[in-house]
Short mmCIF file of N, CA and C in Angstrom, two decimals:
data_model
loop_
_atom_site.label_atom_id
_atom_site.label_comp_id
_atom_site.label_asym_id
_atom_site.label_seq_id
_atom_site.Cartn_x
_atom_site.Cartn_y
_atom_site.Cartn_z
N UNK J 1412 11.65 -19.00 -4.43
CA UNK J 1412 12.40 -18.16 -3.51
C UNK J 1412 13.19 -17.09 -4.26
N UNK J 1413 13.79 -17.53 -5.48
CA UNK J 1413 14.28 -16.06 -6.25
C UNK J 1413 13.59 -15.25 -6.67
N UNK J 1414 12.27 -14.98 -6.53
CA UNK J 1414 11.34 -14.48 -6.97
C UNK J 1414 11.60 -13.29 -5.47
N UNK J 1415 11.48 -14.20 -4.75
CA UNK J 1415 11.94 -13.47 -3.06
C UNK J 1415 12.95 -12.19 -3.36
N UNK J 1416 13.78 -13.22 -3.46
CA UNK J 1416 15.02 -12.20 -3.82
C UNK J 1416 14.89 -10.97 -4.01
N UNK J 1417 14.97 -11.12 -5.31
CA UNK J 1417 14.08 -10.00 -6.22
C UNK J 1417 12.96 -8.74 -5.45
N UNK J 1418 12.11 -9.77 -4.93
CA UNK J 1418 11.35 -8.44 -4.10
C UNK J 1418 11.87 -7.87 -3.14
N UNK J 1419 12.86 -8.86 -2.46
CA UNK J 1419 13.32 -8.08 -0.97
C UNK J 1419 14.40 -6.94 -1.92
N UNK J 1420 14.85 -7.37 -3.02
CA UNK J 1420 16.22 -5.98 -3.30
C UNK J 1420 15.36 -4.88 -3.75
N UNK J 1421 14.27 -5.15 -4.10
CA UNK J 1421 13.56 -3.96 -4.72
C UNK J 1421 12.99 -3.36 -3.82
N UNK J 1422 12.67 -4.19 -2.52
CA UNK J 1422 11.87 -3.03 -1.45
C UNK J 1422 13.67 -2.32 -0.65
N UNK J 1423 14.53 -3.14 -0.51
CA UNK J 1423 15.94 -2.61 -0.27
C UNK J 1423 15.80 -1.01 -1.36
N UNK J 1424 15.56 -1.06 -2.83
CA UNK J 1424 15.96 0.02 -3.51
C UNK J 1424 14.58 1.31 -2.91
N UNK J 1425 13.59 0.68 -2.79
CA UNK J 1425 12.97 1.54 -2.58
C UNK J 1425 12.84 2.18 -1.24
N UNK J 1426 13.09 1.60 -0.10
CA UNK J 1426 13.40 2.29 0.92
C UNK J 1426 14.54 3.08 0.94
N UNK J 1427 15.72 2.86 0.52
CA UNK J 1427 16.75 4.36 0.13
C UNK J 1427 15.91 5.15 -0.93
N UNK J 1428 14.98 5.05 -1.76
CA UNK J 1428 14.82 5.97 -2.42
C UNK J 1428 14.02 7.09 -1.96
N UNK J 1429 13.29 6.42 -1.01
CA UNK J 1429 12.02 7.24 -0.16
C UNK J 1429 12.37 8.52 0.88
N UNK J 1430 13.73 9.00 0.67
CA UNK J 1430 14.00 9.79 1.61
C UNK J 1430 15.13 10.83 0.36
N UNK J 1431 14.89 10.25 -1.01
CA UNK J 1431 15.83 10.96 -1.65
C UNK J 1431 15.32 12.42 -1.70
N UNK J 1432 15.99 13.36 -2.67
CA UNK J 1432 15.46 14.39 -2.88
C UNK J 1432 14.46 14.15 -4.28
N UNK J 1433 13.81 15.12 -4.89
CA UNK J 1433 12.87 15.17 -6.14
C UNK J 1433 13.41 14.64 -7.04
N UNK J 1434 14.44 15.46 -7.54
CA UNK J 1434 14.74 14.54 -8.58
C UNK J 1434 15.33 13.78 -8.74
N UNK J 1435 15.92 12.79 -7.60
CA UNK J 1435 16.61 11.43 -7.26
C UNK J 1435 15.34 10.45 -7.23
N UNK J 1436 14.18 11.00 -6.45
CA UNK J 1436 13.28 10.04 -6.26
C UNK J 1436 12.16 9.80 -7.90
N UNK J 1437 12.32 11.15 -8.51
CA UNK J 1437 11.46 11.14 -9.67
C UNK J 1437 12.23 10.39 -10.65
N UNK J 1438 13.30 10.16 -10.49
CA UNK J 1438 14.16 9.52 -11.72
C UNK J 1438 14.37 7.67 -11.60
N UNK J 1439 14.21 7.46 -10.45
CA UNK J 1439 14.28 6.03 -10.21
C UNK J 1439 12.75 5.59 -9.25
N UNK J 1440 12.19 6.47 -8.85
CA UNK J 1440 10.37 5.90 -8.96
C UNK J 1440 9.76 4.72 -9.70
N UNK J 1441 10.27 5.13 -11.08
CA UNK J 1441 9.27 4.18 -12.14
C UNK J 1441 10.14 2.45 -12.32
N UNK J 1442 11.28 2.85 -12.55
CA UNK J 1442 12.44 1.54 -12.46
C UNK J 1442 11.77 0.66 -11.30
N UNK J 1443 12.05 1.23 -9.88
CA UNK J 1443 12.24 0.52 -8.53
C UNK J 1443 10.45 0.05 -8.54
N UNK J 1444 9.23 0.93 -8.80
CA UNK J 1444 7.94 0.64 -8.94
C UNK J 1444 7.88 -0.85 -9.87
N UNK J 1445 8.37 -0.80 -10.88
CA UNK J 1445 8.60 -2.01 -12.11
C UNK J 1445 9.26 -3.24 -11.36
N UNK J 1446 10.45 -3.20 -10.65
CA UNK J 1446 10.59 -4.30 -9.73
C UNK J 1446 9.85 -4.52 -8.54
N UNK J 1447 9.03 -3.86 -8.27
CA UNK J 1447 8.50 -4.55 -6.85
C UNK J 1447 7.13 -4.81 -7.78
N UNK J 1448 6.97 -4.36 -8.98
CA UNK J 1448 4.99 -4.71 -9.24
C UNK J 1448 5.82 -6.35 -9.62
N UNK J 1449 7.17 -6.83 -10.29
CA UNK J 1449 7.47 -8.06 -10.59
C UNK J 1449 7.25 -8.70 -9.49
N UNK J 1450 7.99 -8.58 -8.41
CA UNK J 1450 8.34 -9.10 -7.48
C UNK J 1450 6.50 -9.49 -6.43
N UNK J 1451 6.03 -8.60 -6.79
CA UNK J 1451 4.62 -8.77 -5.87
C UNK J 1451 3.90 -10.05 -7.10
N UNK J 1452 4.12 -9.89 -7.99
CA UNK J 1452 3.44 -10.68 -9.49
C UNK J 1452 3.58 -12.30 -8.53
N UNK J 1453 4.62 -12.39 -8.24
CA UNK J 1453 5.32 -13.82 -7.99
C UNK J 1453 4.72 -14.09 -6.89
N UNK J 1454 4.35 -13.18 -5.65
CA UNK J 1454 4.44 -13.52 -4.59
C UNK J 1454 2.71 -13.95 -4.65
N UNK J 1455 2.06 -13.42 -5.61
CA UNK J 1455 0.83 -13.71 -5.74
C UNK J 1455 0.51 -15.03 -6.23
N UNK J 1456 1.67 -15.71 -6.90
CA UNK J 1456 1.65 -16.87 -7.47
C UNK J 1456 1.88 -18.32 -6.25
N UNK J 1457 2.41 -17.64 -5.03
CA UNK J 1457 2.88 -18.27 -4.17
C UNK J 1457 1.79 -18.77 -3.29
N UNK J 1458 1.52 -19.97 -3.37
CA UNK J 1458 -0.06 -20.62 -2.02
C UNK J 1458 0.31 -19.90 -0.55
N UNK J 1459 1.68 -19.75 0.10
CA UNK J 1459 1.60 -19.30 0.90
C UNK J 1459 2.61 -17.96 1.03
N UNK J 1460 2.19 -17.31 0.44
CA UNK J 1460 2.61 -15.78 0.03
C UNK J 1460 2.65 -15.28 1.38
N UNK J 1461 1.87 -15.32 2.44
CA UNK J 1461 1.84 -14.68 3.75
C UNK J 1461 3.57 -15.48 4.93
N UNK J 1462 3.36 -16.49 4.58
CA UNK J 1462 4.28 -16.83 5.12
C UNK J 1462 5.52 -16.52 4.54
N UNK J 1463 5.83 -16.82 3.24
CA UNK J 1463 6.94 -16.03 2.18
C UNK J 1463 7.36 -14.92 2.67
N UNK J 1464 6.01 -13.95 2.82
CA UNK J 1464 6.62 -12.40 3.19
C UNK J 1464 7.74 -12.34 4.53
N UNK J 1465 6.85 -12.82 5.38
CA UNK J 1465 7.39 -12.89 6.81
C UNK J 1465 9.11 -13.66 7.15
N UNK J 1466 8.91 -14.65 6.24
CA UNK J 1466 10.37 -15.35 6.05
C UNK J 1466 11.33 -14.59 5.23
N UNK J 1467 10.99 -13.94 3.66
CA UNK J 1467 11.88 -13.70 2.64
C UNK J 1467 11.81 -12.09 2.84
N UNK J 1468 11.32 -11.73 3.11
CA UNK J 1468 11.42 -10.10 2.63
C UNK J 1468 10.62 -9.15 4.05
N UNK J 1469 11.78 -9.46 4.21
CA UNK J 1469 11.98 -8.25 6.11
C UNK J 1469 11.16 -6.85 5.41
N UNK J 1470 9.97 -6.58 6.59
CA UNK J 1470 9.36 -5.46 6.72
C UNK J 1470 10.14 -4.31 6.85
N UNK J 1471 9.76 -3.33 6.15
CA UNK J 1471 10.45 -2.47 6.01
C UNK J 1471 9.76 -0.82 6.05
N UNK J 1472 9.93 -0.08 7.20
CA UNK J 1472 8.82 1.06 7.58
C UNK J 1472 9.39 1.97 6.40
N UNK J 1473 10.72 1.91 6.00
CA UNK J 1473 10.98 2.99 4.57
C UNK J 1473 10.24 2.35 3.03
N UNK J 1474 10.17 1.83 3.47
CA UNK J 1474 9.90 1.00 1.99
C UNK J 1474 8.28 1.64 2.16
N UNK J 1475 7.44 1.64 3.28
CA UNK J 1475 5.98 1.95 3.55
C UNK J 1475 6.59 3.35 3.10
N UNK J 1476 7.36 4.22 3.37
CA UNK J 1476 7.29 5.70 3.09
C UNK J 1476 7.42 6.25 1.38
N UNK J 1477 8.32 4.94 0.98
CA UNK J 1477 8.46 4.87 -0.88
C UNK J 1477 6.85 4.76 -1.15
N UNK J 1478 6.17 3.95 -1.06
CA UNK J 1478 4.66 3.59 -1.69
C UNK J 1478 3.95 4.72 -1.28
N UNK J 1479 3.70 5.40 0.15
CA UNK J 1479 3.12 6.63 0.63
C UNK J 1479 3.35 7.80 -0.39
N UNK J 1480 4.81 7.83 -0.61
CA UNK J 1480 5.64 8.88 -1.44
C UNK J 1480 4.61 8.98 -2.80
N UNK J 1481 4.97 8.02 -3.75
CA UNK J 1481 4.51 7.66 -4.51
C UNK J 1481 2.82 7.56 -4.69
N UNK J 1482 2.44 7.10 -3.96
CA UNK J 1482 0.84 7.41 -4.10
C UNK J 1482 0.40 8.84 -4.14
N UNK J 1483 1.36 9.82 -3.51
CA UNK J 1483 1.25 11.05 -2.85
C UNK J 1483 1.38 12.40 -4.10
N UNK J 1484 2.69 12.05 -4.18
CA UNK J 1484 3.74 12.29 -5.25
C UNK J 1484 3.27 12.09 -6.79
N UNK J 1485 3.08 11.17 -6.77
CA UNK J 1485 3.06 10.61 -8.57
C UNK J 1485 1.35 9.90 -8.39
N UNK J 1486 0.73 10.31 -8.84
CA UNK J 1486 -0.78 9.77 -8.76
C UNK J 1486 -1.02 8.79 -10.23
N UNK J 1487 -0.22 8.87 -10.91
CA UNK J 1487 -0.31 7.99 -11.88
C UNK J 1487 0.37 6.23 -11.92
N UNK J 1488 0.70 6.66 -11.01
CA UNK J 1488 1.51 5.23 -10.43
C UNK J 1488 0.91 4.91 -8.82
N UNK J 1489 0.34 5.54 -8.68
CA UNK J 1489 -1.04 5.36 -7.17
C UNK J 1489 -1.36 3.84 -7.14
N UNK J 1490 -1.84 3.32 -8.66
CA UNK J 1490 -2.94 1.86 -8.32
C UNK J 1490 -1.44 1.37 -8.11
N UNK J 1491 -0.52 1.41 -8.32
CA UNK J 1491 0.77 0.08 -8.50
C UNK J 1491 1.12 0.02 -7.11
N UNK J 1492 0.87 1.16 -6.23
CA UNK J 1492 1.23 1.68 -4.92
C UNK J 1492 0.50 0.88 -3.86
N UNK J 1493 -0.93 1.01 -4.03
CA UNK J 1493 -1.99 0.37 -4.09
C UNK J 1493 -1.84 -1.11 -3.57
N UNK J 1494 -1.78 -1.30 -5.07
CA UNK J 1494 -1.66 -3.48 -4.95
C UNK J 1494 -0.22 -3.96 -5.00
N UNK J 1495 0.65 -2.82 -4.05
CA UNK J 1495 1.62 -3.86 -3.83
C UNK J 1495 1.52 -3.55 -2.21
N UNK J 1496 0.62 -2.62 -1.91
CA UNK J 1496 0.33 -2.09 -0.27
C UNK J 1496 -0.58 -3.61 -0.14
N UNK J 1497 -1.19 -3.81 -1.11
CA UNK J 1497 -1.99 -5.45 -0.66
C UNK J 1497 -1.83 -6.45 -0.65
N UNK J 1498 -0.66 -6.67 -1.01
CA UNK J 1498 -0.24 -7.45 -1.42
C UNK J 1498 0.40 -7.74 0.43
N UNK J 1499 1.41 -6.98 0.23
CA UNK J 1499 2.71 -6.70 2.00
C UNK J 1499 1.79 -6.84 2.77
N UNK J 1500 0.47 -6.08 3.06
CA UNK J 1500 -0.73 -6.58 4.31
C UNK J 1500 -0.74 -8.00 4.29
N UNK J 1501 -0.36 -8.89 3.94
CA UNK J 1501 -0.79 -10.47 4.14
C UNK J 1501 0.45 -10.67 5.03
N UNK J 1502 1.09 -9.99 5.12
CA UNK J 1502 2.01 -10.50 6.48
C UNK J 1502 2.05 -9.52 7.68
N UNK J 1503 2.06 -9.65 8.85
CA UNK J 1503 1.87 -9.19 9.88
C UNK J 1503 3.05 -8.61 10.09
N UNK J 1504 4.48 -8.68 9.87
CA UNK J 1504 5.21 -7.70 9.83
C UNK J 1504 5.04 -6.51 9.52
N UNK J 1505 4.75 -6.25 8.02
CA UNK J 1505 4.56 -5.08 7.11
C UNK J 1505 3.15 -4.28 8.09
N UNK J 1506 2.38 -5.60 8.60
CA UNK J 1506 1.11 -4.54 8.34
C UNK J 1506 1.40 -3.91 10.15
N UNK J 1507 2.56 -4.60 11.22
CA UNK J 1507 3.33 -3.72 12.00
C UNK J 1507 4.05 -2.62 11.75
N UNK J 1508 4.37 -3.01 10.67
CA UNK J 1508 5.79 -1.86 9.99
C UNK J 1508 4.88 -0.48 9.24
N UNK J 1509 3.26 -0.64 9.12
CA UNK J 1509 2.82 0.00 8.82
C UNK J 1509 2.13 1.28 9.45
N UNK J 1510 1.87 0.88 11.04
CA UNK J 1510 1.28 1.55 11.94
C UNK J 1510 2.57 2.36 12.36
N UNK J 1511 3.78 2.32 11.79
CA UNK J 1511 5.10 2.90 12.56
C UNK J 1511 5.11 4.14 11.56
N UNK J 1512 4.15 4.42 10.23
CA UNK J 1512 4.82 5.08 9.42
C UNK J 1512 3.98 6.29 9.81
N UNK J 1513 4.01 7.53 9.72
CA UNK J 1513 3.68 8.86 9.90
C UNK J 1513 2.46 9.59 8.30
N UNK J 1514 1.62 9.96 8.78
CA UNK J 1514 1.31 10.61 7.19
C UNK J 1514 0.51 9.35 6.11
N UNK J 1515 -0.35 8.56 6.97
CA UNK J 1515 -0.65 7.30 6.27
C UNK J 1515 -1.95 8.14 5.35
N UNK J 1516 -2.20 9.09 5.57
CA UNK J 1516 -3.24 10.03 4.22
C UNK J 1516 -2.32 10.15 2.95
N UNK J 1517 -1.04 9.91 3.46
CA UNK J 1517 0.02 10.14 1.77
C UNK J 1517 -0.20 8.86 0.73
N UNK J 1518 -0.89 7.97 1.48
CA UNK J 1518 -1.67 6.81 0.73
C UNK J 1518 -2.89 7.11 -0.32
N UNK J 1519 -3.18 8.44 -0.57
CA UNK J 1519 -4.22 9.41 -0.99
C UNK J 1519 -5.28 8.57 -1.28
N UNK J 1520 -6.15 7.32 -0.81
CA UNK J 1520 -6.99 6.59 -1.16
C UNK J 1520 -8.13 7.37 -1.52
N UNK J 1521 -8.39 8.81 -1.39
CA UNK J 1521 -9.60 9.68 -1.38
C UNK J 1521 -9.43 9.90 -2.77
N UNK J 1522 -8.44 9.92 -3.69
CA UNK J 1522 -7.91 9.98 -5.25
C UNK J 1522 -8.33 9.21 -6.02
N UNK J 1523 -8.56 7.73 -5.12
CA UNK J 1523 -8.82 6.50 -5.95
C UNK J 1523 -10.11 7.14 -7.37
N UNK J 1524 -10.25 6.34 -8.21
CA UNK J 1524 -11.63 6.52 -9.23
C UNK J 1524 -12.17 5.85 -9.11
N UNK J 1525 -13.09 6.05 -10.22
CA UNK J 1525 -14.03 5.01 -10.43
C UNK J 1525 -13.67 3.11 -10.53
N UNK J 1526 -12.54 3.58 -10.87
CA UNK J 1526 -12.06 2.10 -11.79
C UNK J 1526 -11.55 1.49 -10.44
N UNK J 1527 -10.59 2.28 -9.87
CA UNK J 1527 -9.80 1.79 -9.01
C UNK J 1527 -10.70 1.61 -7.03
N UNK J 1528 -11.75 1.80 -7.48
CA UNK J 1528 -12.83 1.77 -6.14
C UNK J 1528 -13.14 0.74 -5.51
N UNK J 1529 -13.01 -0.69 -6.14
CA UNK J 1529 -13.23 -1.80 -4.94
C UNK J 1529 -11.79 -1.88 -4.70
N UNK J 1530 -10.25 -2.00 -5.41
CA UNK J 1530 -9.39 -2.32 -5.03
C UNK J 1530 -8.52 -1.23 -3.74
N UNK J 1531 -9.27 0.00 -4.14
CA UNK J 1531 -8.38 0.58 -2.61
C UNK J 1531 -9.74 0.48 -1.64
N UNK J 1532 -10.98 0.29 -1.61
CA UNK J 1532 -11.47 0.01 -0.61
C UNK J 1532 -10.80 -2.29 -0.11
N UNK J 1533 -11.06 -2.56 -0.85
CA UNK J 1533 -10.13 -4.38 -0.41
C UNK J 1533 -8.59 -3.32 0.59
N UNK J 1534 -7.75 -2.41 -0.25
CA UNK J 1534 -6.80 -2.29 0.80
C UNK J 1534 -6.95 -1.59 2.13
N UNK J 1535 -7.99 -0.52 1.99
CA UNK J 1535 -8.25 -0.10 3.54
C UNK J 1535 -9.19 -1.26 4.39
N UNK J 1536 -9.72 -2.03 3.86
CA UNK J 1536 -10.42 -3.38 4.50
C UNK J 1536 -9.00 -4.22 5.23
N UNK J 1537 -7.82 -4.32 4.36
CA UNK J 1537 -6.81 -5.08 4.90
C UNK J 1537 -6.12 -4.16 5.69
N UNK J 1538 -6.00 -2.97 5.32
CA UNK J 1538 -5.52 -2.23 7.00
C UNK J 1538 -6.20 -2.14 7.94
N UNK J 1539 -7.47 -2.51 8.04
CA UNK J 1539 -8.19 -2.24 9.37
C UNK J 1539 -8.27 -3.28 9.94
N UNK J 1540 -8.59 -4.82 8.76
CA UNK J 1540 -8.46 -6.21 9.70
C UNK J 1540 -6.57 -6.51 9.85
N UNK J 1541 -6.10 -6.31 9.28
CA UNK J 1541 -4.57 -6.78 9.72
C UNK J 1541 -3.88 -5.85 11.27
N UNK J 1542 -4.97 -4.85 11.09
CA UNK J 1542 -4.18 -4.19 12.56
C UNK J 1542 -3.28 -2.50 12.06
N UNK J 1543 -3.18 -2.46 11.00
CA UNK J 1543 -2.21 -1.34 10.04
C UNK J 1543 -2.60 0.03 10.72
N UNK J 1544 -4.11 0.13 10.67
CA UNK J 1544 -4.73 1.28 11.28
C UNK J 1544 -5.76 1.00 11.82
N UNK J 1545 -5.64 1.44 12.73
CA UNK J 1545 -6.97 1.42 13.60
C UNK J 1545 -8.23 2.21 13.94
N UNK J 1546 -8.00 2.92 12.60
CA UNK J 1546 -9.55 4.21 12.56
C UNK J 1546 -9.32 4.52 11.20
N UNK J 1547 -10.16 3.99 10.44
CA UNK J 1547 -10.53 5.01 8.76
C UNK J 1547 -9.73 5.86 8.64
N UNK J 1548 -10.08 7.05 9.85
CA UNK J 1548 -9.61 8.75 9.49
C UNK J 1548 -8.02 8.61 9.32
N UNK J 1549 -7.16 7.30 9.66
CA UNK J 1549 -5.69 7.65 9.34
C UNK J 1549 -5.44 7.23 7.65
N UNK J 1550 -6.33 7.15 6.96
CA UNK J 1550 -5.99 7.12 5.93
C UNK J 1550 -6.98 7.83 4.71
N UNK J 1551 -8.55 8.07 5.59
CA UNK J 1551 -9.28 8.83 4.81
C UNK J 1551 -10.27 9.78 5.94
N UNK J 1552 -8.87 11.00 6.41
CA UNK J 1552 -9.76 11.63 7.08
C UNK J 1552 -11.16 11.93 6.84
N UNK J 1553 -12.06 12.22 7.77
CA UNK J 1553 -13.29 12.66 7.86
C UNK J 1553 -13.72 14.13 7.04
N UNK J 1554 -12.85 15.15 6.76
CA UNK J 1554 -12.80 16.07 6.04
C UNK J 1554 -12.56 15.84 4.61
N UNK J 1555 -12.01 14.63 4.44
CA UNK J 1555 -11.86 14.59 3.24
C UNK J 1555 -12.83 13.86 2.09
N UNK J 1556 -13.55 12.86 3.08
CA UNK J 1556 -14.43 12.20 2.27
C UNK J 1556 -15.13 12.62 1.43
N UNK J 1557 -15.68 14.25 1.15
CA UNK J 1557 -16.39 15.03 0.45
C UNK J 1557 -15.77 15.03 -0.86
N UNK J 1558 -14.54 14.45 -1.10
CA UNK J 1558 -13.69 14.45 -2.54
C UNK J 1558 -13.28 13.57 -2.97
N UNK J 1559 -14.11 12.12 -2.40
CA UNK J 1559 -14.17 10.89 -3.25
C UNK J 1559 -15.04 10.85 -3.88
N UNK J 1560 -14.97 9.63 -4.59
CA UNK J 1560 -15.94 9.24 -6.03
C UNK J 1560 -16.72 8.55 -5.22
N UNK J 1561 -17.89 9.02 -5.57
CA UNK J 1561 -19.32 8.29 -4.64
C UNK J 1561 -18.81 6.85 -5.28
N UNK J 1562 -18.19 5.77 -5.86
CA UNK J 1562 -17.86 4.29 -5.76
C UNK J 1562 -17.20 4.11 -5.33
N UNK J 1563 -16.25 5.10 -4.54
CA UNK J 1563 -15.53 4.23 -3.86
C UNK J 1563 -15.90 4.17 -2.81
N UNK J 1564 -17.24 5.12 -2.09
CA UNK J 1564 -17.79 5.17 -0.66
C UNK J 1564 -18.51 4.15 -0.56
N UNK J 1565 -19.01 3.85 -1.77
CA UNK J 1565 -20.46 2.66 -1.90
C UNK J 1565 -19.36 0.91 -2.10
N UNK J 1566 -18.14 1.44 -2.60
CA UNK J 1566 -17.61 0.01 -2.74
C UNK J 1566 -16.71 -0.18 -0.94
N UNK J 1567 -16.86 1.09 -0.18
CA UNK J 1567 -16.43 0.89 1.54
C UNK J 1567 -17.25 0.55 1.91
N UNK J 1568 -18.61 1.03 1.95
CA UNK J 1568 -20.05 0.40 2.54
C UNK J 1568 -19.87 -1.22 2.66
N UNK J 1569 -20.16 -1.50 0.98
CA UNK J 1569 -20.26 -2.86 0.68
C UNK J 1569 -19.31 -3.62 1.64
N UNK J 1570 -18.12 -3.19 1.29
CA UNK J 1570 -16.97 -4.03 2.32
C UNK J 1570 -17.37 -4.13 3.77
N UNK J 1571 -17.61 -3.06 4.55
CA UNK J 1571 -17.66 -3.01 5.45
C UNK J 1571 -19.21 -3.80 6.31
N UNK J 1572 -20.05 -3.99 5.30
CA UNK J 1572 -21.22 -4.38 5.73
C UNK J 1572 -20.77 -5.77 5.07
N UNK J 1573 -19.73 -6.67 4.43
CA UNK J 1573 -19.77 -7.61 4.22
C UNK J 1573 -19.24 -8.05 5.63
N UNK J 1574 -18.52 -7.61 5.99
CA UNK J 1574 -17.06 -8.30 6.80
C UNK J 1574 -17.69 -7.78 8.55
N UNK J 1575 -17.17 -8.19 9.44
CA UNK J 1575 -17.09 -8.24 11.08
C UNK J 1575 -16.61 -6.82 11.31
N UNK J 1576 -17.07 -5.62 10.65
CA UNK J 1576 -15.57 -4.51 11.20
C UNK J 1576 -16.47 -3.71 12.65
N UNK J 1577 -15.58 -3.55 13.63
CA UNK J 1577 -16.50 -2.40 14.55
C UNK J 1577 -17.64 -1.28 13.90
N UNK J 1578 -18.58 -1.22 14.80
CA UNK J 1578 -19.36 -0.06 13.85
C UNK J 1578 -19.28 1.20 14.08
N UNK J 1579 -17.55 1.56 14.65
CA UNK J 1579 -16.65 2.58 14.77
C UNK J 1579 -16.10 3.29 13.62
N UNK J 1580 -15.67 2.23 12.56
CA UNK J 1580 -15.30 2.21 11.31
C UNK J 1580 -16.31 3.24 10.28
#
């Protein structure tokens, strides 16, 4: 549970930070990023991490606008943005607290690479089964697909032809 702690103060720091100005948010980005990649470390260690979330660490729609920011903003800190966005989808709060946020393309998943191509296709797989979004295009418009890395289209295929998704998707 102190592991809890820990993550809930760090999504606390990062939701005030998500509305700072540039160089408030560029100066404590990397700090507040470093406690929540800890804090997600633990929660991964946890058998029931989904329930953890929902009990220890209140959803938080600013905290979704810090990781958006940041994926958006700072592309070098994108994957950390990433797998701690996959982490928060295992609880149904967050992935409520997620459909509330505005600008879910600031998630820039169309950026992802080569390297990083099954893990942001696993996170748009967990926004579409958790409920987060309910159409691809809010996170990889239809205009944009022309400026991904053909692996990460072929590692959405795969997903999507593994799993139950509408053939809306």
């Amino acid at each position: 549970v102190c592991a809890m702690v820990k993550l809930t103060e760090a999504i606390k720091e990062a939701a005030a930070l998500a509305s700072q100005d540039e160089d408030t948010f560029s100066s404590g980005c990397s700090q507040v990023l470093t406690k929540i990649k800890r804090g997600i470390a633990e929660v991964r260690k946890a058998s029931d991490s989904s329930e953890l979330l929902d009990k220890e660490v209140p959803a938080d729609v600013d905290a979704w606008r810090f990781l958006l920011r940041v994926a958006s903003e700072k592309p070098t800190f994108a994957k950390q943005a990433w797998d701690a966005a996959i982490v928060l989808l295992e609880s149904t709060a967050w992935a409520v607290a997620f459909q509330k946020v505005e600008q879910k393309t600031h998630l820039n998943v169309v950026k992802a690479g080569n390297r990083d191509a099954a893990m942001v296709a696993l996170l748009i797989g967990k926004l579409l089964s958790a409920g987060a979004i309910s159409d691809l295009a809010e996170v990889l418009p239809t205009e944009t697909v022309s400026e991904a890395e053909p692996s990460l289209c072929v590692a959405l295929l795969d997903r999507f032809q593994a799993q139950d998704y509408p053939s809306e998707v």
